[in-house]
Coordinates of C-alpha atoms in Angstrom, one line a residue:
X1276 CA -20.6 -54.0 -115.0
X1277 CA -21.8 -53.5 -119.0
X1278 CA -20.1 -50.1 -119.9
X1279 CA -22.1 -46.7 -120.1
X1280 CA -23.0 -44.9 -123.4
X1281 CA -21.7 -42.1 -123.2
X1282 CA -22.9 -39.0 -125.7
X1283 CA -20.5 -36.0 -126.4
X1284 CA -21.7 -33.3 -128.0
X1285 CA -19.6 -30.7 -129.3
X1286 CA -19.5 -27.8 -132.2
X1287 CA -23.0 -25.8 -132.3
X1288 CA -24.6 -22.9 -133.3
X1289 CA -22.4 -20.2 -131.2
X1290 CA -19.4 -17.7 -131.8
X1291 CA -17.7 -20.5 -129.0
X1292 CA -18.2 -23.6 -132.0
X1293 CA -14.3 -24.0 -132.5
X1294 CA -13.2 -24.2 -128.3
X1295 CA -16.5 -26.2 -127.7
X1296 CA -15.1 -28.8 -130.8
X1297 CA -11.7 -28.8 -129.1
X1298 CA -13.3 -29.4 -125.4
X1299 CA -15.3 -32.3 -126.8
X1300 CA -12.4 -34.1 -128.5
X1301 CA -10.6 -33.3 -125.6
X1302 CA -13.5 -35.1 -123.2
X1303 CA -13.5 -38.0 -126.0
X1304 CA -9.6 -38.6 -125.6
X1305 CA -9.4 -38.7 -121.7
X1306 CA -12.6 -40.4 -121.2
X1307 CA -12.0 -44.1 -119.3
X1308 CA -12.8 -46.3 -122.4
X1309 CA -13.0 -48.9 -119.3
X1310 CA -16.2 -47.5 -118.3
X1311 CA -17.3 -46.0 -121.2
X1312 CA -18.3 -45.8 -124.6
X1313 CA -18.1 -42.8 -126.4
X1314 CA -20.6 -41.5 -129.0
X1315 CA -19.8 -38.5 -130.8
X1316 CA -22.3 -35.7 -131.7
X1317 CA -21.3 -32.8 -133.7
X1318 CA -23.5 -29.4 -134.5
X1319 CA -22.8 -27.4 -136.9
X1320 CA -23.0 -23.9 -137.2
X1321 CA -26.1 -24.2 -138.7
X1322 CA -27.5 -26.5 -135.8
X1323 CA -27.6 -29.8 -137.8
X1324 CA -26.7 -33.1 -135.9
X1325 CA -24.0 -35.2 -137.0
X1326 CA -22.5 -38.5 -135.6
X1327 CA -19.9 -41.1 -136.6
X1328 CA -16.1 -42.1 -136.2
X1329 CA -15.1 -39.5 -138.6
X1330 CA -15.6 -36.9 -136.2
X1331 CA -12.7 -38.1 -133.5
X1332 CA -9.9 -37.0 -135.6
X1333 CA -9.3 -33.2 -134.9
X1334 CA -7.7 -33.0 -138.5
X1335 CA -10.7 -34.1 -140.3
X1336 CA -12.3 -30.4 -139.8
X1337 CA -9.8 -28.8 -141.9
X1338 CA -12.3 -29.5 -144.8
X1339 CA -15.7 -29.5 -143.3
X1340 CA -18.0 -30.5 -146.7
X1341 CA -15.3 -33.7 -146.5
X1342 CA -16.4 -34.2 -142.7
X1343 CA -20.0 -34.1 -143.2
X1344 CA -20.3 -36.2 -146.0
X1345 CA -18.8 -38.8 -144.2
X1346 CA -20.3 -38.4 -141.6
X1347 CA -24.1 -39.2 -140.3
X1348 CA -26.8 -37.5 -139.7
X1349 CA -28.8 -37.9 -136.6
X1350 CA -31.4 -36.5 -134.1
X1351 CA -33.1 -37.1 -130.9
X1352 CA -36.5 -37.7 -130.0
X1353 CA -38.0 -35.1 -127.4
X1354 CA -40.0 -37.9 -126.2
X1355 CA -39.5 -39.1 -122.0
X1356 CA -37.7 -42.1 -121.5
X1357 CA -36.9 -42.3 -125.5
X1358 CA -32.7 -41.7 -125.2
X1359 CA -31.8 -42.8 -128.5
X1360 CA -29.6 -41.2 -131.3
X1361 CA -31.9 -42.0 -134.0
X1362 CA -30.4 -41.8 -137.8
X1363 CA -31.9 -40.2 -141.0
X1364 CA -33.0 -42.4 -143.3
X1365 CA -30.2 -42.5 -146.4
X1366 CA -30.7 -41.8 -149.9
X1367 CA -31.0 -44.8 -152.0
X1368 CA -33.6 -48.2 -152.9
X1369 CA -31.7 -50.9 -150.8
X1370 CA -30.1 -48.6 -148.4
X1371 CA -31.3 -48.6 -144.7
X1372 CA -30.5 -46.2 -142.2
X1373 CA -28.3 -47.6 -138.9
X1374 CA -29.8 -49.2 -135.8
X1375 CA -30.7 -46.1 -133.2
X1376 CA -28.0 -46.3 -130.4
X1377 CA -29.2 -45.9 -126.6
X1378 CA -27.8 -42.8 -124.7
X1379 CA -27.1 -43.6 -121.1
X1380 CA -25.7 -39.8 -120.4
X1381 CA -25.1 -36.7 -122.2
X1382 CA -21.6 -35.2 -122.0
X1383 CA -22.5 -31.7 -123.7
X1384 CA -19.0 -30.3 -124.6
X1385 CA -20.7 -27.1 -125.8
X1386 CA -20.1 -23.2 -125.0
X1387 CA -22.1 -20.6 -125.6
X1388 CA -25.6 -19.6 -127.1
X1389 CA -27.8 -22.9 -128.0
X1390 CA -25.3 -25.2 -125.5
X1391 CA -24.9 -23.7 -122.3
X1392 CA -27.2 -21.3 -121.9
X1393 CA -30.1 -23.8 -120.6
X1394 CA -31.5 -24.3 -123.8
X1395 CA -29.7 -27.9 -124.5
X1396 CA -30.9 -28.6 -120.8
X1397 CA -34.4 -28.2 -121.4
X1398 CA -34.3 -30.5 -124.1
X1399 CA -32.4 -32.9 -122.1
X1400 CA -34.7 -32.3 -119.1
X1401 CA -37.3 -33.3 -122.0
X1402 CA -36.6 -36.7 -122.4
X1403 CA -35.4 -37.1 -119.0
X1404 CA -31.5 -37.6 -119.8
X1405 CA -29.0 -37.4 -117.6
X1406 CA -26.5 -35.1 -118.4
X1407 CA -23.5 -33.2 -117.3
X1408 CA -23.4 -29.6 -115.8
X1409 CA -25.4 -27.3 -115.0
X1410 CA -29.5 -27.5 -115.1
X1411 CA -31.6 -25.2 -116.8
X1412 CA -31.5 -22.6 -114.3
X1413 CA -28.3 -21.9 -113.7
X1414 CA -27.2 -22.5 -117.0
X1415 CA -29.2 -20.0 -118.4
X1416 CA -28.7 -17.6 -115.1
X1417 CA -24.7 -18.0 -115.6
X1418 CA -24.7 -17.4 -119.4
X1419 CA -26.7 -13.7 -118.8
X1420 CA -24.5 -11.7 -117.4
X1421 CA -27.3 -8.8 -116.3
X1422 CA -29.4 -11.4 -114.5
X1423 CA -26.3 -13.3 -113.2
X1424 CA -25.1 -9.6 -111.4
X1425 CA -28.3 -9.2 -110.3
X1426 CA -28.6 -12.0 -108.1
X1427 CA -24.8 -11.6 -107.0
X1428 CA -26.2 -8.7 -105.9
X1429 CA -28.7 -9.6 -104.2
X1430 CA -26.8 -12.3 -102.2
X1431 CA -24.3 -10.1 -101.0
X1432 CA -21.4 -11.5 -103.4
X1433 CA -18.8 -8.6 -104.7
X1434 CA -19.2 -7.1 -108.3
X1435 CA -18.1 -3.9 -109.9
X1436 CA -20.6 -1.1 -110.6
X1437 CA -23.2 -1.8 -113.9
X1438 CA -25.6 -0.7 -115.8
X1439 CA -27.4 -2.4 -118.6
X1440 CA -29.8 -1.2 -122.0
X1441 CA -31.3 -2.8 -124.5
X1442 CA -30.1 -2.8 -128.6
X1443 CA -33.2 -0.5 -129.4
X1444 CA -32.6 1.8 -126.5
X1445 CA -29.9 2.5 -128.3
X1446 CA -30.5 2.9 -131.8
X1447 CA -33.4 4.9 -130.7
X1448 CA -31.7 7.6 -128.4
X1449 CA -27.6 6.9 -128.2
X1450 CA -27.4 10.2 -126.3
X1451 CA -29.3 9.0 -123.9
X1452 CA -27.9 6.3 -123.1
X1453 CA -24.0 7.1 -123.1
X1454 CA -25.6 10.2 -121.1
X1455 CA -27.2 7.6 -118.5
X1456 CA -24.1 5.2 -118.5
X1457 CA -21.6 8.3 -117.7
X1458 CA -23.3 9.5 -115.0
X1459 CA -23.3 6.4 -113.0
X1460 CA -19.8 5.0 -114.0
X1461 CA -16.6 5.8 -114.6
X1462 CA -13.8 5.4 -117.3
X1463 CA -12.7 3.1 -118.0
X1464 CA -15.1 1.1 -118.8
X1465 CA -15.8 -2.9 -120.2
X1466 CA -18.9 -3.0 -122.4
X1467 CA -20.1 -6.5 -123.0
X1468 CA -23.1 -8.5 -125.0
X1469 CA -25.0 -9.9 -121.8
X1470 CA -25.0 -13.4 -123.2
X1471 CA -21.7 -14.4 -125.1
X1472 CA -18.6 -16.1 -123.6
X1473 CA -14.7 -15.9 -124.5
X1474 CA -14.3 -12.4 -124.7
X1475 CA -16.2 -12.0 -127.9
X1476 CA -17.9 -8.8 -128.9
X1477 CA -16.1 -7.3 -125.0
X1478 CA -13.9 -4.0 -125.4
X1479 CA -12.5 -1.5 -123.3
X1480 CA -13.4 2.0 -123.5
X1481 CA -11.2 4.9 -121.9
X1482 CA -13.4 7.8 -122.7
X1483 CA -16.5 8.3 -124.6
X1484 CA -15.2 8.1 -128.5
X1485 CA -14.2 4.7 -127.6
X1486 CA -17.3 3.7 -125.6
X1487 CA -19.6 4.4 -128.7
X1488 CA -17.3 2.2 -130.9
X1489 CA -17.1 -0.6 -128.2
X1490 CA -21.3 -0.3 -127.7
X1491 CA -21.3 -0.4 -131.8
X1492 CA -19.4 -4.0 -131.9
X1493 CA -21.6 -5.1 -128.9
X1494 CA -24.5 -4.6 -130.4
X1495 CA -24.0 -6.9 -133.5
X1496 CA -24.2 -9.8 -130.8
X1497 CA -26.9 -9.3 -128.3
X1498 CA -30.3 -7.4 -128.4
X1499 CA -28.4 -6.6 -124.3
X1500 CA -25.9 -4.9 -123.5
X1501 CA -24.3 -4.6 -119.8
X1502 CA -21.2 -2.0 -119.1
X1503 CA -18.9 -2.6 -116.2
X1504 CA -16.7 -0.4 -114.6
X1505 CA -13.1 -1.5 -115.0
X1506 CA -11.1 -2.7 -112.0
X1507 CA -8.0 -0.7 -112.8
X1508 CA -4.9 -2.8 -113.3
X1509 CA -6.3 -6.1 -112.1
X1510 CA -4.9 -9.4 -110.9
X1511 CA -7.5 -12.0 -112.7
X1512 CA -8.0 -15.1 -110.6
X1513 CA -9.8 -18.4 -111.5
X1514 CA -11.0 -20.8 -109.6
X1515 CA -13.2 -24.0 -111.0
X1516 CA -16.1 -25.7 -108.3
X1517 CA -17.4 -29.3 -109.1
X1518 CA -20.3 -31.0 -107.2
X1519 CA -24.1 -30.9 -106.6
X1520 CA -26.0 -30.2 -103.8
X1521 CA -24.3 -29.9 -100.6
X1522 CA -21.3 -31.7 -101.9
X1523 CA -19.2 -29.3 -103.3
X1524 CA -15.3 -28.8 -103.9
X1525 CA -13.1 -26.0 -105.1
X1526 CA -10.1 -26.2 -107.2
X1527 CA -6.5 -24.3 -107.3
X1528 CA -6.2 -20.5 -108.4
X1529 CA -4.9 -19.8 -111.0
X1530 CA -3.4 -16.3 -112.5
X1531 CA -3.6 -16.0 -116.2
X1532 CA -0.7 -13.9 -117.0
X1533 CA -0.8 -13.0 -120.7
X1534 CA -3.3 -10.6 -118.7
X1535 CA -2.8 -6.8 -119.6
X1536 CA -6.5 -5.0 -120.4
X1537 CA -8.5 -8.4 -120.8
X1538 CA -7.6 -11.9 -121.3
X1539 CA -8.5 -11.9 -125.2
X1540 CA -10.2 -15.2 -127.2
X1541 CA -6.8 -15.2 -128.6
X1542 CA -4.8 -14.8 -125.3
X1543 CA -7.3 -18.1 -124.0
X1544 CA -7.4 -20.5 -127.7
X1545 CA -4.6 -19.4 -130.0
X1546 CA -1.4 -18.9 -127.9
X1547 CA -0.3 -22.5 -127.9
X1548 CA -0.6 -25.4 -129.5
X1549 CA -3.6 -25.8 -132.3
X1550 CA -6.0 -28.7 -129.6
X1551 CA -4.6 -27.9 -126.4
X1552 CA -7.4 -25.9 -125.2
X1553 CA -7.4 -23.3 -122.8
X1554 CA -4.5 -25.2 -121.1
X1555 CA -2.4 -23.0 -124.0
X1556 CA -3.0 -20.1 -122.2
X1557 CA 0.0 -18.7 -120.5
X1558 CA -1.1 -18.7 -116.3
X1559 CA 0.7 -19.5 -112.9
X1560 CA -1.0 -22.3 -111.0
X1561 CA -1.2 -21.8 -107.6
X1562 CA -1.8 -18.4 -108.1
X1563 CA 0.5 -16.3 -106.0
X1564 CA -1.9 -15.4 -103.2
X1565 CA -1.6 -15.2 -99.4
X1566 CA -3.5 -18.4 -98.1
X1567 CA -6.4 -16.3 -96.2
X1568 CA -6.7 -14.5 -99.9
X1569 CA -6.9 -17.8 -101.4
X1570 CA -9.3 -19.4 -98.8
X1571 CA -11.4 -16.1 -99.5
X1572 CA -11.6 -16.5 -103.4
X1573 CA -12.3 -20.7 -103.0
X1574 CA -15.2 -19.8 -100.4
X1575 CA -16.8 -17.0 -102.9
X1576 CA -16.4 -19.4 -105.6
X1577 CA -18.5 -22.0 -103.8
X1578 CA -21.0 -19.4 -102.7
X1579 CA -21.8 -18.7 -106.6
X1580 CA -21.8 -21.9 -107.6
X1581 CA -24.2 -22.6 -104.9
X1582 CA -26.3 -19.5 -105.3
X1583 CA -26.9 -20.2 -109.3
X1584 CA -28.1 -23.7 -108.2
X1585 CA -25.0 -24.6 -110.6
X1586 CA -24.3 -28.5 -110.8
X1587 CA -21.3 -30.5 -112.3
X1588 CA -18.9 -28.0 -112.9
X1589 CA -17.9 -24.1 -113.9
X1590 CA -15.4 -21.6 -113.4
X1591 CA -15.4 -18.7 -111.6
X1592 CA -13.7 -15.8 -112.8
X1593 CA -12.6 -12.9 -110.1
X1594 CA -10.9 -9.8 -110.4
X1595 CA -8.3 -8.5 -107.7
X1596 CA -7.4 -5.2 -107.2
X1597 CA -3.4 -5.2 -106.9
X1598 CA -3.1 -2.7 -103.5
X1599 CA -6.2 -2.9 -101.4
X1600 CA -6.4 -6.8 -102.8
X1601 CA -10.6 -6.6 -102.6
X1602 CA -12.0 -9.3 -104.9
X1603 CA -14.6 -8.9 -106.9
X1604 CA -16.2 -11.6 -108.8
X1605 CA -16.6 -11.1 -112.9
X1606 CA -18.5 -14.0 -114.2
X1607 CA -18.9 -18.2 -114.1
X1608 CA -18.3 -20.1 -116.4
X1609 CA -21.0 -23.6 -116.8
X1610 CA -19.4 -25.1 -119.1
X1611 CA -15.8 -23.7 -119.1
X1612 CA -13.3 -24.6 -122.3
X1613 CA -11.1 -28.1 -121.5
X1614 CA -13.7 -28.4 -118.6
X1615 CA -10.8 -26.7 -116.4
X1616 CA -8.6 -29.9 -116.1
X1617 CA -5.5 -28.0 -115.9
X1618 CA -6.6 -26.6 -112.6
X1619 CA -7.6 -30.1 -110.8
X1620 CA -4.7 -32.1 -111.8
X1621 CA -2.4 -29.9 -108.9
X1622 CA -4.7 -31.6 -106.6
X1623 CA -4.8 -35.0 -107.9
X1624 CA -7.5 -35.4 -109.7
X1625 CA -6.4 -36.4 -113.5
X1626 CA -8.5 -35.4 -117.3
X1627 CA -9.8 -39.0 -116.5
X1628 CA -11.4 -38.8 -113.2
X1629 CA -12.5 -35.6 -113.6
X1630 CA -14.5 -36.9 -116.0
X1631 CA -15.8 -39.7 -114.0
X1632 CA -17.1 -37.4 -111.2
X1633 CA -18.5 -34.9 -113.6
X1634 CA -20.6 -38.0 -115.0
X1635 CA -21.4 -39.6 -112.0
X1636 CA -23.0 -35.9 -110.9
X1637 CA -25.3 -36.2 -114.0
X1638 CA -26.7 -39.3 -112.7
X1639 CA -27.0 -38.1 -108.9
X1640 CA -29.1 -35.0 -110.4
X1641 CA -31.1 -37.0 -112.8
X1642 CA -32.2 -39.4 -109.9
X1643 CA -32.9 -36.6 -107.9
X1644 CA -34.8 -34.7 -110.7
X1645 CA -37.0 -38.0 -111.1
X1646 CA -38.1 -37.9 -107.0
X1647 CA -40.5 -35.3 -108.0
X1648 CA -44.0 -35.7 -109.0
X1649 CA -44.9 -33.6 -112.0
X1650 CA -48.3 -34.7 -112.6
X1651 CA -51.3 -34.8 -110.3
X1652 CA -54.7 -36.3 -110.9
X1653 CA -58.1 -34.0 -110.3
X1654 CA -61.5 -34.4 -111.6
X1655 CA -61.1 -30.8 -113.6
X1656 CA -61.6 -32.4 -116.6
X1657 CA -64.4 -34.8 -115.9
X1658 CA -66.3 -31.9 -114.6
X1659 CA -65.2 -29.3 -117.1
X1660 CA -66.6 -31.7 -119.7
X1661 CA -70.4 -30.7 -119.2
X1662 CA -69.2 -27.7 -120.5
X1663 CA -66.7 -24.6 -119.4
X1664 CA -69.0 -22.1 -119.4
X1665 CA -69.0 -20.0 -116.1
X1666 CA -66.2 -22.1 -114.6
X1667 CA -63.4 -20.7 -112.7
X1668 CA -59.6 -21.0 -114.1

């Protein structure tokens, strides 16, 4: 069998650029070279498209003006059916630019705004490429975290007590609103941007001085703003789901325990080693649970993944209060950093296969996604052309 191309894209235009570079390099290294060839695609902050062997070697992006300029610059089509990495023309008489190179799948490595938020997907969904994770939908409905409580709401899943306002709200009347957010919750309190990931732009507020600093940094990174009560003393929980449709699995728990207010982006990225990931991260795995506790947390994992019409993979994040041990669930994931290896290997599944299955789901939702019919044939048009006058829309 003639191996797979396999695209990874990594970098982007997102406060998550440096984790989503290491996830990618990390999905380029443990891919089965077997089975697969590997394409690299690196965005850069500025959302240009880069390609080329340059861009394997981690130590390459100490000096990013070297990197690009050694690198090649590239695009995609949006056209159906079209999946080719296609490469500027370069500068010069007799220079021509490099054959385009087919694109059986789409391994988007990315976190964040403009990568796993549903905007990427769409594109993909475009020009009909299969690609890994999560669709459009639940991309973009696990990246908000307003609309994402919402529905957990709605479907009966456990979540701390919210309220949300918008940037101008705000800077229009702050009384108001700290008014409005203390009289429905209480201290302490997370405030959050409703659509950023790794901790950024989240603090903790303990009384109202502290909540009108920790709404100040918010707003700097989303026009939304949501504010969660705080679980008090908390046992965080992960748990990472794989699958699509009905076929679904759930991972080990794991307890990050460098855990005391939040887990911080430098409690997840900067604690170990300088590429490991979020495996640097200091956690037990199994987390020390009783086994109906676990089984309760693995079944509500599934639930969201399900309910968010999530596909591939994500992690579920879950808070536990440490007496009365209710769970409540904080957030997924879509696209979580080091695509949550570390917490699949306990159960046999290695960096390698993981990546196999996640793949292999892209192709399963692709051929599903290409059973519908999108187009359907009337005489509208023939009859609207003796003119539109008077006819009904």
């Amino acid at each position: 069998m003639s191996k797979k191309n396999v695209l990874v894209m990594f970098g982007g235009k997102s406060v998550e650029h440096e984790v989503s570079v290491i996830t990618g390099l990390q999905v380029v290294e443990n891919i089965d070279k077997n089975k697969y060839n590997v394409i690299p695609l690196f965005i850069t902050k500025n959302g240009e498209w880069y390609s080329g062997e340059v861009l394997l070697d981690i130590k390459n992006y100490k000096n990013m003006d070297d990197l690009l300029s050694r690198a090649k610059k590239v695009y995609i089509e949006p056209v159906p059916n079209k999946p080719y990495i296609q490469f500027y023309p370069e500068k010069g008489l007799f220079k021509k630019a490099p054959e385009p190179i087919k694109i059986d799948v789409v391994f988007p490595a990315l976190h964040g705004s403009h990568g796993e938020d549903g905007t990427m997907q769409g594109m993909f969904e475009l020009c009909n490429i299969p690609y890994v994770g999560s669709g459009v939908l639940g991309s973009a409905v696990g990246m908000d975290k307003i609309i994402m409580k919402d529905i957990f709401k709605a479907n009966g899943i456990p979540i701390v007590n919210y309220k949300w306002f918008l940037r101008s709200n705000y800077i229009n009347n702050s009384s108001e609103v700290i008014e409005d957010i203390e009289r429905n919750l209480s201290y302490p309190m997370f405030v959050k941007p409703a659509n950023l990931g790794s901790s950024i732009g989240i603090t903790r507020a303990k009384n109202r001085e502290e909540l009108i600093n920790s709404i100040e940094i918010a707003i700097n990174y989303d026009r939304r703003i949501i504010v969660e009560e705080a679980v008090e003393n908390p046992m965080e929980i992960n748990c990472s789901v794989i699958g699509f449709d009905e076929d679904y699995r759930a991972s080990v728990l794991e307890q990050p325990i460098s855990w005391q207010e939040f887990l911080s982006f430098e409690d997840k990225y900067l604690s170990g080693s300088k590429n490991s990931g979020m495996k640097s991260a200091a956690r037990r795995i199994p987390a020390p649970l009783p086994d109906d506790k676990t089984k309760e947390i693995r079944d509500l994992a599934v639930k969201v993944f399900k309910v968010l019409d999530c596909s591939g993979i994500s992690r579920i994040d879950f808070l536990v209060e440490p007496e009365s041990m209710k769970v409540y669930v904080n957030e997924i994931n879509t696209m979580p950093g080091s695509i949550s290896f570390y917490l699949w290997e306990p159960t046999g599944v290695s960096f390698k296969e993981l990546i196999d299955k996640l793949i292999y789901f892209a192709f399963e939702r692709n051929k599903e996604h290409n059973k519908n019919m999108y187009t359907f044939d009337t005489p509208l048009l023939k009859k609207a052309s003796s003119g539109v006058k008077g006819s009904k829309r």
